[in-house]
mmCIF file of C-alpha atoms in Angstrom:
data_model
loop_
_atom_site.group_PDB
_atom_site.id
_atom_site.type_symbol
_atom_site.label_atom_id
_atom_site.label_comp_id
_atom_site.label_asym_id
_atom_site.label_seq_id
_atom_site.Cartn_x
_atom_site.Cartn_y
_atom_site.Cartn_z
ATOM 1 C CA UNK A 8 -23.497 -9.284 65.656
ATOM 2 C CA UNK A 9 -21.297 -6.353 64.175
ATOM 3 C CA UNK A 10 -19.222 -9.237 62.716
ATOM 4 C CA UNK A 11 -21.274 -11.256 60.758
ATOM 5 C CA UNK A 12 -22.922 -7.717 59.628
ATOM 6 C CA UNK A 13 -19.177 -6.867 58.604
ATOM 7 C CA UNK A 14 -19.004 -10.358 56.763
ATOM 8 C CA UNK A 15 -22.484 -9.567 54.830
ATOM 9 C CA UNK A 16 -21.338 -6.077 54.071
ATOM 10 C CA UNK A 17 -18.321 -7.710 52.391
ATOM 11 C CA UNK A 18 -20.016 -10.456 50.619
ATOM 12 C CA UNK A 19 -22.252 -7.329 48.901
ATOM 13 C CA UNK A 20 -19.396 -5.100 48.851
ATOM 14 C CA UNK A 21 -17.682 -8.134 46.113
ATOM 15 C CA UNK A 22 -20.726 -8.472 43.905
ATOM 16 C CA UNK A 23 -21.171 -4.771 43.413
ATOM 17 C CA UNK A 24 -17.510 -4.690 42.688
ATOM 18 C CA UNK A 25 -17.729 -7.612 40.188
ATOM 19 C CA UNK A 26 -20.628 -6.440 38.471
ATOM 20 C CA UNK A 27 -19.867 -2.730 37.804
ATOM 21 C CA UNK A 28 -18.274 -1.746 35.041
ATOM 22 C CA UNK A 29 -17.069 1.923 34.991
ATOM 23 C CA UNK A 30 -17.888 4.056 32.216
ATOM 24 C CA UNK A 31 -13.798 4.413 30.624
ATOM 25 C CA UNK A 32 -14.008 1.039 30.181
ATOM 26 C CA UNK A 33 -17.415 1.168 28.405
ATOM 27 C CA UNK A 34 -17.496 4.742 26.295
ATOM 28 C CA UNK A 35 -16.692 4.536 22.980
ATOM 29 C CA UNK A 36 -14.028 7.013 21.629
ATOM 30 C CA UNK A 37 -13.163 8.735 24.751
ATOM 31 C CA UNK A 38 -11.036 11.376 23.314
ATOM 32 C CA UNK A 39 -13.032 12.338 20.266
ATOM 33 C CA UNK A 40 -12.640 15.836 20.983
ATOM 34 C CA UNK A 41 -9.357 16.025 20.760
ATOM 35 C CA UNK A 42 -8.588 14.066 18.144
ATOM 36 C CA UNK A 43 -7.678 14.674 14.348
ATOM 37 C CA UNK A 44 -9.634 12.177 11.952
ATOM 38 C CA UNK A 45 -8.903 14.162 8.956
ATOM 39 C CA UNK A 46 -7.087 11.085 7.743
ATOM 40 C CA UNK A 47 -10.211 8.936 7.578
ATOM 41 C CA UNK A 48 -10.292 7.274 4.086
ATOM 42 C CA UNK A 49 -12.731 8.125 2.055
ATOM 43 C CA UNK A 50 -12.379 6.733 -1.149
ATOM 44 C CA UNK A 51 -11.927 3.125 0.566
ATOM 45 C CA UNK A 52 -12.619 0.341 -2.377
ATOM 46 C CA UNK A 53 -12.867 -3.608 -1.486
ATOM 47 C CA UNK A 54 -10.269 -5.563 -3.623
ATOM 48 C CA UNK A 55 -11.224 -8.532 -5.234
ATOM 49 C CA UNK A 56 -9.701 -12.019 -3.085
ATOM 50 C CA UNK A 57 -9.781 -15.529 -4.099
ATOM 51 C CA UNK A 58 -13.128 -17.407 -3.373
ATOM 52 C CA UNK A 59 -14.985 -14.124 -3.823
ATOM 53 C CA UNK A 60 -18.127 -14.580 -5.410
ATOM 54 C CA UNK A 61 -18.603 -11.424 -8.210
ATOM 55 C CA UNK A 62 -22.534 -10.418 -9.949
ATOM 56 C CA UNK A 63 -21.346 -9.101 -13.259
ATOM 57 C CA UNK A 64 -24.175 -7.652 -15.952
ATOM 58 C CA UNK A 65 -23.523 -7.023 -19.101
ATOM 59 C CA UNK A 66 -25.760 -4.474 -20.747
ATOM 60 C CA UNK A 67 -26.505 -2.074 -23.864
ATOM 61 C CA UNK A 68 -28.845 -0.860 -26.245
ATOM 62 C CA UNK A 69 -28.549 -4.241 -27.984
ATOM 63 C CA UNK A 70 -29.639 -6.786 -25.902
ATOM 64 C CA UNK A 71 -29.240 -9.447 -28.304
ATOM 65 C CA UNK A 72 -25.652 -8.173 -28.920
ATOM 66 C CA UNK A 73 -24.341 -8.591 -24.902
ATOM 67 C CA UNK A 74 -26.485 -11.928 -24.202
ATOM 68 C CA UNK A 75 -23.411 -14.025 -24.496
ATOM 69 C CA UNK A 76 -21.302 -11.989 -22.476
ATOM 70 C CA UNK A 77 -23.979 -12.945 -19.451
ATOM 71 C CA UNK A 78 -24.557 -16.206 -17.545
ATOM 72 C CA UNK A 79 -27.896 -17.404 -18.089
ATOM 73 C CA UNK A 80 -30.043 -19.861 -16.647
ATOM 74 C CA UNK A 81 -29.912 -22.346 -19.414
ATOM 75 C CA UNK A 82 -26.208 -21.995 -20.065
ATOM 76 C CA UNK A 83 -24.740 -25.082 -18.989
ATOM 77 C CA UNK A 84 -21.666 -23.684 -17.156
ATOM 78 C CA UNK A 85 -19.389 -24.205 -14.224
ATOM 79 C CA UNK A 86 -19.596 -20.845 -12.900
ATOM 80 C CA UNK A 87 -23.228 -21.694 -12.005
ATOM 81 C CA UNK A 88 -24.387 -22.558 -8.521
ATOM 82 C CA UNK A 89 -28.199 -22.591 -6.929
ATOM 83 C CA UNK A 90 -27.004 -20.751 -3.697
ATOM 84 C CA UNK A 91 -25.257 -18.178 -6.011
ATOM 85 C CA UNK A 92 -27.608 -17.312 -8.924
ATOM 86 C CA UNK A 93 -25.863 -16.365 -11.509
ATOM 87 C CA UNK A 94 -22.369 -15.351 -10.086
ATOM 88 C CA UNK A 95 -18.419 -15.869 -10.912
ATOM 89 C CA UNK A 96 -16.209 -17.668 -8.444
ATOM 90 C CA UNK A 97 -12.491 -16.533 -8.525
ATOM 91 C CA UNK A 98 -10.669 -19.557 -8.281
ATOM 92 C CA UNK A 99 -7.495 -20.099 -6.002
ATOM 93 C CA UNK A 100 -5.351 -18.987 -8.543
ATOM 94 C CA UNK A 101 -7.524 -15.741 -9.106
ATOM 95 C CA UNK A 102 -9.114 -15.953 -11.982
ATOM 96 C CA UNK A 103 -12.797 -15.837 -13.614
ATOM 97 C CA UNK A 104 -14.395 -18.044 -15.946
ATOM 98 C CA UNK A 105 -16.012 -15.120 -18.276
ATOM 99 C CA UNK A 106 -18.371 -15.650 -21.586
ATOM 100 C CA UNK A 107 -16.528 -15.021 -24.457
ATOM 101 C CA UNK A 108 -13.420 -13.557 -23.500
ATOM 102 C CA UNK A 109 -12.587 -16.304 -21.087
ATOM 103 C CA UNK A 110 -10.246 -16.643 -18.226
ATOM 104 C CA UNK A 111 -9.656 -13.490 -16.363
ATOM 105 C CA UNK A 112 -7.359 -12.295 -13.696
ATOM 106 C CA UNK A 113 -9.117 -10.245 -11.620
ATOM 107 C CA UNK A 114 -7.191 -10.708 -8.128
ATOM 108 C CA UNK A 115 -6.400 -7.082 -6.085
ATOM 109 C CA UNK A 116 -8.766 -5.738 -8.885
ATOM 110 C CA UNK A 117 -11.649 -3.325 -7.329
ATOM 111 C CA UNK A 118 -15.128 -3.710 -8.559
ATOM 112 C CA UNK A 119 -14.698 -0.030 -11.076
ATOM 113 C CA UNK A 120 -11.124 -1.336 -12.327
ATOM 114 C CA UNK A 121 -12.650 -4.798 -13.453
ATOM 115 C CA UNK A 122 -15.809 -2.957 -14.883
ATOM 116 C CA UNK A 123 -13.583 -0.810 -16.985
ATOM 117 C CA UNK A 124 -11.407 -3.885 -17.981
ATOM 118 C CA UNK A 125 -14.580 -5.646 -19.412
ATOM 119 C CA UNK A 126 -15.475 -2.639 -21.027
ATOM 120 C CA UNK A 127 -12.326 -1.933 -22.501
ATOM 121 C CA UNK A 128 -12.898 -5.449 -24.151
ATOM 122 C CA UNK A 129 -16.288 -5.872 -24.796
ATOM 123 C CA UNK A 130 -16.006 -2.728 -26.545
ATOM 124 C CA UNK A 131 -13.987 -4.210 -29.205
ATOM 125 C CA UNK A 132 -16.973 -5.792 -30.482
ATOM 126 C CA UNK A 133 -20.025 -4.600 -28.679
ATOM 127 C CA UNK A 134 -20.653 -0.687 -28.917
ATOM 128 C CA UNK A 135 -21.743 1.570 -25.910
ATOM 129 C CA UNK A 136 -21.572 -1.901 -23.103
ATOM 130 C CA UNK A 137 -23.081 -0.998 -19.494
ATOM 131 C CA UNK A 138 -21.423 -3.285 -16.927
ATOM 132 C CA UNK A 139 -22.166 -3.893 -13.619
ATOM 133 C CA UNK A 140 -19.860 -5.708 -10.882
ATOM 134 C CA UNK A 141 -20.927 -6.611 -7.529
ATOM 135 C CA UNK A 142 -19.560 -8.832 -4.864
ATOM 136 C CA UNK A 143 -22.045 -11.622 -4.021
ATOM 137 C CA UNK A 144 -20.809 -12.780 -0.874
ATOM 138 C CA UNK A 145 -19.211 -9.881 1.304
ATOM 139 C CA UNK A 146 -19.489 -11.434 4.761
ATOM 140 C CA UNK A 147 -17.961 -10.316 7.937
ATOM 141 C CA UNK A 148 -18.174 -12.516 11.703
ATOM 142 C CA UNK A 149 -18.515 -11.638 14.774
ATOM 143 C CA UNK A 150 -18.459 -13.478 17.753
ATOM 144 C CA UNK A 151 -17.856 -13.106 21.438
ATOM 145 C CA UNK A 152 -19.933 -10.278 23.445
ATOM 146 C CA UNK A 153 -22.214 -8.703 21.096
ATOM 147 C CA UNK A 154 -25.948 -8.873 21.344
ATOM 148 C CA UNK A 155 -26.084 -11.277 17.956
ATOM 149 C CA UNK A 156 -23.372 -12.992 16.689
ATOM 150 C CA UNK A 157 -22.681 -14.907 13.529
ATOM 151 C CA UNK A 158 -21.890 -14.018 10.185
ATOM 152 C CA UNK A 159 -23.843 -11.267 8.372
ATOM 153 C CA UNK A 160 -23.760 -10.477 4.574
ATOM 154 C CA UNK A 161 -23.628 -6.853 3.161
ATOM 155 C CA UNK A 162 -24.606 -5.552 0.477
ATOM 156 C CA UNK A 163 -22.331 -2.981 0.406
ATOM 157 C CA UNK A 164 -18.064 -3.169 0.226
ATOM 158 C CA UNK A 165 -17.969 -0.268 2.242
ATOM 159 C CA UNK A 166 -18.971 -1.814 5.705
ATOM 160 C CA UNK A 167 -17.250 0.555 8.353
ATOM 161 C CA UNK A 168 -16.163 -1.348 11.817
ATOM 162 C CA UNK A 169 -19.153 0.452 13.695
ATOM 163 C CA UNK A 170 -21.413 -0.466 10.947
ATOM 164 C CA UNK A 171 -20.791 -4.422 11.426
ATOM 165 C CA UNK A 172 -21.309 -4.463 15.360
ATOM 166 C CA UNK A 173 -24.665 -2.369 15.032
ATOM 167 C CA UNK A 174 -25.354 -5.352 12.998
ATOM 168 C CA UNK A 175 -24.855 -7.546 15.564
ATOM 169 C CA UNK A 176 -26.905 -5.373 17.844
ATOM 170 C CA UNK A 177 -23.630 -3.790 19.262
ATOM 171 C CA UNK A 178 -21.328 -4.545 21.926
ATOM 172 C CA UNK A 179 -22.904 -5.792 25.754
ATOM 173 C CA UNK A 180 -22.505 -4.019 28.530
ATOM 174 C CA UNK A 181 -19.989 -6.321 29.571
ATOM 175 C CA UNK A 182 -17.885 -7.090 26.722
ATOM 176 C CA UNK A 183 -14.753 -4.807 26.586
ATOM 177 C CA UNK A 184 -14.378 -2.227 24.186
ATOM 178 C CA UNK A 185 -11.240 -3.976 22.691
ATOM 179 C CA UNK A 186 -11.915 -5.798 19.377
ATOM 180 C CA UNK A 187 -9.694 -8.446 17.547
ATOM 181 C CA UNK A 188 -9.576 -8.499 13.903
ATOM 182 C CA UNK A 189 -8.574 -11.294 12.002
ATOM 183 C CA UNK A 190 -8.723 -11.120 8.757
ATOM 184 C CA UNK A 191 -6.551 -13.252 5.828
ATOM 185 C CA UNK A 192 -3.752 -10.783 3.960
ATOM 186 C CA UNK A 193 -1.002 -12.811 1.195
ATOM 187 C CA UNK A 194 -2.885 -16.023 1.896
ATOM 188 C CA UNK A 195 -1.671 -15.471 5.627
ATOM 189 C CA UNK A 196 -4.168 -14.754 8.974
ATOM 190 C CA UNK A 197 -3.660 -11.388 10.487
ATOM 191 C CA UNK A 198 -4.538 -10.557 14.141
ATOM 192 C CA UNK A 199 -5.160 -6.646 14.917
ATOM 193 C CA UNK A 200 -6.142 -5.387 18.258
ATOM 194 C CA UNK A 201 -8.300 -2.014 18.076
ATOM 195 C CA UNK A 202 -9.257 -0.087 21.014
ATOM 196 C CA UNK A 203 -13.076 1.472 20.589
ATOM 197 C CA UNK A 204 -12.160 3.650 23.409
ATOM 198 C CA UNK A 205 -9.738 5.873 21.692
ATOM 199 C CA UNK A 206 -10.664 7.894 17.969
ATOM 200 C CA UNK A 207 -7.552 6.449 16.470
ATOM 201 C CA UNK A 208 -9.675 3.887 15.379
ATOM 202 C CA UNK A 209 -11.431 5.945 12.856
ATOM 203 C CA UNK A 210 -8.473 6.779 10.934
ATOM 204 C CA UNK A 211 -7.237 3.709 10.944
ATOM 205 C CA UNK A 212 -6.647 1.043 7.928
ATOM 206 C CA UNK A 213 -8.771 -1.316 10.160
ATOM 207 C CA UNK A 214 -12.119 1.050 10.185
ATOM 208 C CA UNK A 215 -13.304 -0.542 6.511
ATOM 209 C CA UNK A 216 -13.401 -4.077 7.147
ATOM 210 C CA UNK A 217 -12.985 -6.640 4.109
ATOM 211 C CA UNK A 218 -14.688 -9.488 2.765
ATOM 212 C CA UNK A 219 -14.633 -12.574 5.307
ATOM 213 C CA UNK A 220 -12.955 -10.659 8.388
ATOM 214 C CA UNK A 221 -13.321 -12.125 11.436
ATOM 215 C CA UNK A 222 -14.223 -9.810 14.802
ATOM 216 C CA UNK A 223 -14.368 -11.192 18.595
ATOM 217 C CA UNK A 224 -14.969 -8.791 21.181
ATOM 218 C CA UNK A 225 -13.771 -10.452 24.460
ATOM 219 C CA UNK A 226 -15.886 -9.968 27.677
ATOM 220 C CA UNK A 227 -14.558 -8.145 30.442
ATOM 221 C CA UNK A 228 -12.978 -9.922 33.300
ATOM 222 C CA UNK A 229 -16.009 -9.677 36.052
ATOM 223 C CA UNK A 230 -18.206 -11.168 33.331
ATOM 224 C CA UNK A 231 -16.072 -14.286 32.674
ATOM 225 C CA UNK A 232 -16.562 -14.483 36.639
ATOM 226 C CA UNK A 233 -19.600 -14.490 36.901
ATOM 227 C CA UNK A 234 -20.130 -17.139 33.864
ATOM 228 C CA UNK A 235 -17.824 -19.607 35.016
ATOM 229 C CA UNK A 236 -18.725 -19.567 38.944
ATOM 230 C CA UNK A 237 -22.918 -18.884 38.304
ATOM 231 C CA UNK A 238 -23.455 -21.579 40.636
ATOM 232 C CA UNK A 239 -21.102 -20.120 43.271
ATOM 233 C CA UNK A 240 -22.645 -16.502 43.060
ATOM 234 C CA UNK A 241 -25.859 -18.034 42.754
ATOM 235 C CA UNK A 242 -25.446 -19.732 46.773
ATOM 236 C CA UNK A 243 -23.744 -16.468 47.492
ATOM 237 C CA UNK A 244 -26.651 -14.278 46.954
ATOM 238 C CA UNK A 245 -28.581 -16.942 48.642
ATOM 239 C CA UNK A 246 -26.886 -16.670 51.409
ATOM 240 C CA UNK A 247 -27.011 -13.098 51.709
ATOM 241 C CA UNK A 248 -30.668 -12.559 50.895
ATOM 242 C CA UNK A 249 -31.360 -14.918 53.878
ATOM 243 C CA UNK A 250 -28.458 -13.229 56.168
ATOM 244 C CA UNK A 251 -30.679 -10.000 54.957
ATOM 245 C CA UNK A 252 -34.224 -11.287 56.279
ATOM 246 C CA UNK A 253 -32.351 -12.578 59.237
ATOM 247 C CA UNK A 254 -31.007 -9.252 60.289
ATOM 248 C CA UNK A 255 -34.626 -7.692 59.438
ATOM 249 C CA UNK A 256 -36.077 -10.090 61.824
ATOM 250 C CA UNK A 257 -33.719 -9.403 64.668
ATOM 251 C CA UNK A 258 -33.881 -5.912 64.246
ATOM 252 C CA UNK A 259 -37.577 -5.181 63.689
#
């Protein structure tokens, strides 16, 4: 008897180890007390990349005066598409297709240094312009062991790290606390490893992600367990629920 209730104690004694997950492994920015995060950017601005999809509005007191430096509806144009009302497309080479003053470079610009650039021009014949930029299309992904993943849309450039997995309904309990970024630098994919765990994170040039990164948080090691053996835990607790009852039985 004392060794099959050694053998159940065991067989319990494994799943609790496999299932807990101790809280270093799980706490976000575990030395946040000590650290220095003076060095968190502030002034962060999005750079314009090729396939970006830009809003720009041209405005003034004259409204009849800026009409042709805006898309319209009617305006049989290129730089139209249904799923993106009304928007720019910078083309692989990194240019925009603009009313007027045509083809435009606007690659590694920011949204204020292409707003002042049309400005600068439209000025030449327009007086007092208004002009708005916007990026259409600033997605981020995330995938792996988050509450919801796919690919959300901001409306903001300024999407901090945290701000994109509270999309996703944050991290599981059972996903690590170690998050891959891959994101597309010089036409080239990057791969950056960033540990939520320690603070360096937040000064980091990582902690404002850009348009179309890519984030998978791995799950931890006792979770890829239990998902690729279910059916073998699954007999295992079986077995010791019933070894359980037996015992409860014999020892009433």
């Amino acid at each position: 008897m004392k060794k099959l209730l050694s053998i159940v104690t065991f067989i319990v004694a494994v799943f609790v180890m496999a299932s807990c997950t101790s809280p270093k492994d799980i706490l976000y920015f575990q030395d946040i007390d000590q650290a220095t995060i003076d060095n968190l950017p502030s002034n962060y601005e999005a750079l314009i990349k090729k396939d970006d999809r830009l809003t720009i509005v041209v405005s003034g007191p004259d409204k009849s005066v800026v009409a042709p430096y805006n898309l319209s509806l009617s305006e049989n144009s290129t730089n139209y598409n249904s799923n993106y009302l009304l928007t720019y497309l910078v083309d692989k080479d990194g240019y925009i297709d603009f009313p007027v003053l045509g083809k435009i470079f606007v690659e590694g610009m920011t949204r204020n240094q292409l707003a002042k650039h049309l400005k600068d021009e439209i000025s030449k014949d327009v007086k007092d312009p208004v002009i708005y930029v916007s990026f259409a299309n600033y997605k981020i992904t995330i995938l792996g062991a988050v509450k919801g993943p796919g690919t959300y849309t901001f409306d903001s450039e300024k999407v901090t790290l945290l701000q994109a997995l509270s999309r996703a309904g944050d991290l599981n309990i059972s996903g690590l606390r170690e998050v891959l970024l891959i994101r597309e630098e010089d036409g080239k994919l990057t791969y950056n490893k960033l540990d939520l765990r320690n603070s360096n994170v937040l000064g980091s040039p990582y902690y404002y992600l850009q348009q179309n990164d890519i984030l998978y948080i791995p799950p931890s090691t006792s979770r890829i367990i239990l998902d690729t053996n279910s059916g073998i835990w699954a007999f295992g607790v079986s077995v010791v629920t019933s070894l359980i009852a037996v015992f409860g039985l014999i020892f009433k």
